[in-house]
XYZ file of C-alpha atoms in Angstrom:
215
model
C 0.000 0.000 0.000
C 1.072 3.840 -0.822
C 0.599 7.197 1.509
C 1.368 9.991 -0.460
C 4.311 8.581 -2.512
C 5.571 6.717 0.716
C 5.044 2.442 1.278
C 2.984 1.644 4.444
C 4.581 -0.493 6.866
C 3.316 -3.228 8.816
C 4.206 -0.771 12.018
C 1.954 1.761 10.395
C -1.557 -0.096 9.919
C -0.966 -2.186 13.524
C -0.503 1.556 15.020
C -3.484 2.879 13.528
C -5.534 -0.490 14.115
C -4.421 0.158 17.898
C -5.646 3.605 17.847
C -9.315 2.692 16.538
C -9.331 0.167 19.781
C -8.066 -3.108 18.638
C -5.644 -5.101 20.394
C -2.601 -6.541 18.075
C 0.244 -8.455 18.105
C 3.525 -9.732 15.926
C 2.658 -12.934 14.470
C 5.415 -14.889 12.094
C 5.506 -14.388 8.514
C 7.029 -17.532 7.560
C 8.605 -21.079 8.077
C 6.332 -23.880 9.838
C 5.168 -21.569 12.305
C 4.106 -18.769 9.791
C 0.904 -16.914 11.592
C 1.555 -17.939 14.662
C 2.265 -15.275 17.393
C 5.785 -14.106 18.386
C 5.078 -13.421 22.127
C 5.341 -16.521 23.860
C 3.771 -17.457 27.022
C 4.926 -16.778 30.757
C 6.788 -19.125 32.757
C 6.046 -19.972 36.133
C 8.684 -20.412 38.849
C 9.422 -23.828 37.704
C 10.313 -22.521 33.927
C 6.771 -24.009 32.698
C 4.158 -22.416 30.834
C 1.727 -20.470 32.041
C -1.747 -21.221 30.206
C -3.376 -18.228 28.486
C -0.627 -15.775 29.124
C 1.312 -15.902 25.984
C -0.093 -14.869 22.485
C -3.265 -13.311 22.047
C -3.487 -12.842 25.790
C -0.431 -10.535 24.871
C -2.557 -8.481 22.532
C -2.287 -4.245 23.594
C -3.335 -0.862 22.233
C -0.638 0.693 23.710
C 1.848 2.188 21.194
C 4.749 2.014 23.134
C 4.802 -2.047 23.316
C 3.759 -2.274 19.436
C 7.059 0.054 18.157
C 8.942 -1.956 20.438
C 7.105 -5.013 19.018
C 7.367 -4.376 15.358
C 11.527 -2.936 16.034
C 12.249 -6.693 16.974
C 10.351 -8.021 14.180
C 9.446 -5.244 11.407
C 8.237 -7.815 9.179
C 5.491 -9.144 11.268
C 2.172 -10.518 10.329
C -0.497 -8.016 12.344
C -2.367 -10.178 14.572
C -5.686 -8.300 15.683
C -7.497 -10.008 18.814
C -11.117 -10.353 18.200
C -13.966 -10.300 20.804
C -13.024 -7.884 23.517
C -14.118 -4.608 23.656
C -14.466 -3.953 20.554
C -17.174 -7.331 20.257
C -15.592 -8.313 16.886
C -16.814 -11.791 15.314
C -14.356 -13.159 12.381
C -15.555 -15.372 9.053
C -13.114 -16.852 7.789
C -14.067 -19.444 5.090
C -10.885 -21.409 3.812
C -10.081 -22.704 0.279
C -9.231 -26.112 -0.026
C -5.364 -27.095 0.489
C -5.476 -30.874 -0.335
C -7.922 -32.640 -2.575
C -10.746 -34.042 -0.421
C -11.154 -30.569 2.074
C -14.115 -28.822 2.638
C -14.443 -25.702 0.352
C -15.230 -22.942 2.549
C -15.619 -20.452 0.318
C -18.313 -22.562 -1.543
C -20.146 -23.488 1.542
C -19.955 -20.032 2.870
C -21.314 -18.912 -0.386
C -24.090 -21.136 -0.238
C -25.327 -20.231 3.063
C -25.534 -16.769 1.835
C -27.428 -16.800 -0.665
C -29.814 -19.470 1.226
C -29.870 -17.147 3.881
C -30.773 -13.563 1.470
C -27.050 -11.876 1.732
C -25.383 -10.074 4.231
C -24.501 -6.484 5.141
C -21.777 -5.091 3.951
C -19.172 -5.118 6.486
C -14.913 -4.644 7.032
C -13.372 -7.479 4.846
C -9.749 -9.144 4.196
C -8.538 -10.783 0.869
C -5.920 -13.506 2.082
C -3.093 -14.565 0.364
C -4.422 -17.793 -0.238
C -7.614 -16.637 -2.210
C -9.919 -16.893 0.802
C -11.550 -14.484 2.366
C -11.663 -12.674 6.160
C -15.144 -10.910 7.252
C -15.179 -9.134 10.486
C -18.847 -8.749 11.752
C -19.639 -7.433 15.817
C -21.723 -9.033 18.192
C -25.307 -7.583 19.487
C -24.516 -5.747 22.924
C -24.541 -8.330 25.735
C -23.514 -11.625 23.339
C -19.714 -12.658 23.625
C -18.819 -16.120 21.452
C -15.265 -17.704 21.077
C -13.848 -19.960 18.361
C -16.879 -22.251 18.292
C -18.054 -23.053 15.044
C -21.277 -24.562 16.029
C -22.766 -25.533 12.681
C -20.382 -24.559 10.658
C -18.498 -27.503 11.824
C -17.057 -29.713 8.979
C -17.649 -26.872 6.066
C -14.208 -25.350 6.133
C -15.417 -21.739 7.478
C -13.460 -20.882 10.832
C -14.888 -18.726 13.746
C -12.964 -16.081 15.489
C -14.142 -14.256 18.840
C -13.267 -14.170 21.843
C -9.627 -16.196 22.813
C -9.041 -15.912 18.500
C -7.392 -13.402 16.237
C -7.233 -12.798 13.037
C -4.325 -11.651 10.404
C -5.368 -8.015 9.363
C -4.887 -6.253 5.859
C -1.752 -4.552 6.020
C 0.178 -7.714 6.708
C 2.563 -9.322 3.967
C 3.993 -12.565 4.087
C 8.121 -13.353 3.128
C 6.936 -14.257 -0.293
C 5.520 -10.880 -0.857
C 1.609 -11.794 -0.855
C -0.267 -9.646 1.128
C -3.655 -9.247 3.241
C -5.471 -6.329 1.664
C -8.821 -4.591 2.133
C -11.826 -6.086 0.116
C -13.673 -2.894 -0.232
C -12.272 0.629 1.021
C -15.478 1.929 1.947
C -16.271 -0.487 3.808
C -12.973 -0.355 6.066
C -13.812 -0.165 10.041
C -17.624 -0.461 9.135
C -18.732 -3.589 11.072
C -22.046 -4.647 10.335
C -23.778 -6.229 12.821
C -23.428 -10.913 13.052
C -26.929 -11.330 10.936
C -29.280 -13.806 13.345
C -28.649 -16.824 11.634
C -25.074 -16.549 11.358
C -25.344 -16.392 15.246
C -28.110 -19.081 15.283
C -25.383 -21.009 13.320
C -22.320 -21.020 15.199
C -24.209 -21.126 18.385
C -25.988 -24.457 17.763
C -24.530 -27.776 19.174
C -21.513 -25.878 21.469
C -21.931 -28.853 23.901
C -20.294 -30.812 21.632
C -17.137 -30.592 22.492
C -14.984 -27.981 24.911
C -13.435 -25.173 23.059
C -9.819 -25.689 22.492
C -7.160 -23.553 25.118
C -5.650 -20.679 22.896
C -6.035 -18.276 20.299
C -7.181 -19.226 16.484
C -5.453 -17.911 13.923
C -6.010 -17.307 10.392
């Protein structure tokens, strides 16, 4: 991306993400761990890990800790925490890696038009030819990484405990997360009722799994 003549760096969109409220971190741009957060977790005094303290648990506003962040690693992947204050629900329907997966896109296609559309809302092109949409929650509902109904389809859920990698971010190879719309940037529309009636539906199934989603 250009300013005025000038390239925008990774430092620059996680600073101004941070200033309109959302909680990032540095997240790996490559190698087997590409996506995956920087920050690890705490120790305790016996050098183990502390559960829940490393990662998105790490996430902050506060510019201070993201320069200091993104001077370690200025080629970071912008991890921005989901949930939170902010009530931010992510869609993230995958494409097929190996022959046999679930297409997300397809089935999230599907369910939209079966369902009359949705609003237009703050969305991601990925790398990978998927797609991110970032919808918030109704005052008063919270929801983590469940996918409810969705299980199985190859669409991920990310809320609470989850993040998500933000446009701005470029991997080593040079591919980039980028804005699906400009006008629609930082304009969350609100989860539609059956998305929510969805990924709500059969949560007993199993326990959510300890730490962050990523995508």
């Amino acid at each position: 991306r250009e300013d005025g003549g000038a390239r925008v760096t990774p430092l620059d969109c996680a600073l101004d993400y941070a200033s309109r409220g959302l909680p990032v971190l540095p997240c790996r741009p490559s190698g087997a761990g590409v996506k995956r957060p920087y920050i690890p977790r705490d120790k305790d005094a016996d050098g183990e890990p502390i559960p829940n303290t490393g990662g998105v648990a790490k996430a902050t506003t506060d510019p201070a800790q993201i320069r200091a962040w993104w001077e370690q690693w200025p080629s970071a992947l912008i991890g921005g925490a989901m949930g939170r204050d902010l009530r931010l629900l992510a869609i993230d329907p995958d494409v097929p890696k190996e022959p046999g997966e679930p297409d997300g896109l397809a089935a999230w296609a599907a369910l939209v038009e079966e369902h009359g559309g949705i609003p237009p809302t703050h969305a991601h092109d990925t790398p990978s030819g998927g797609k991110h949409m970032i919808f918030r929650l109704p005052e008063g509902v919270t929801h983590g990484n469940r996918e409810g109904g969705l299980k199985g389809t190859g669409i991920n859920v990310r809320g609470d405990g989850g993040f998500l990698i933000m446009a701005g971010s470029r991997l080593a190879d040079g591919r980039e997360y980028r804005l699906s719309d400009d006008f629609d940037f930082w304009t969350f529309a609100e989860a539609p009722a059956w998305l929510l009636d969805l990924i709500t539906d059969r949560q007993d199934e199993a326990p959510e799994a300890e730490g962050p989603g990523f995508t």
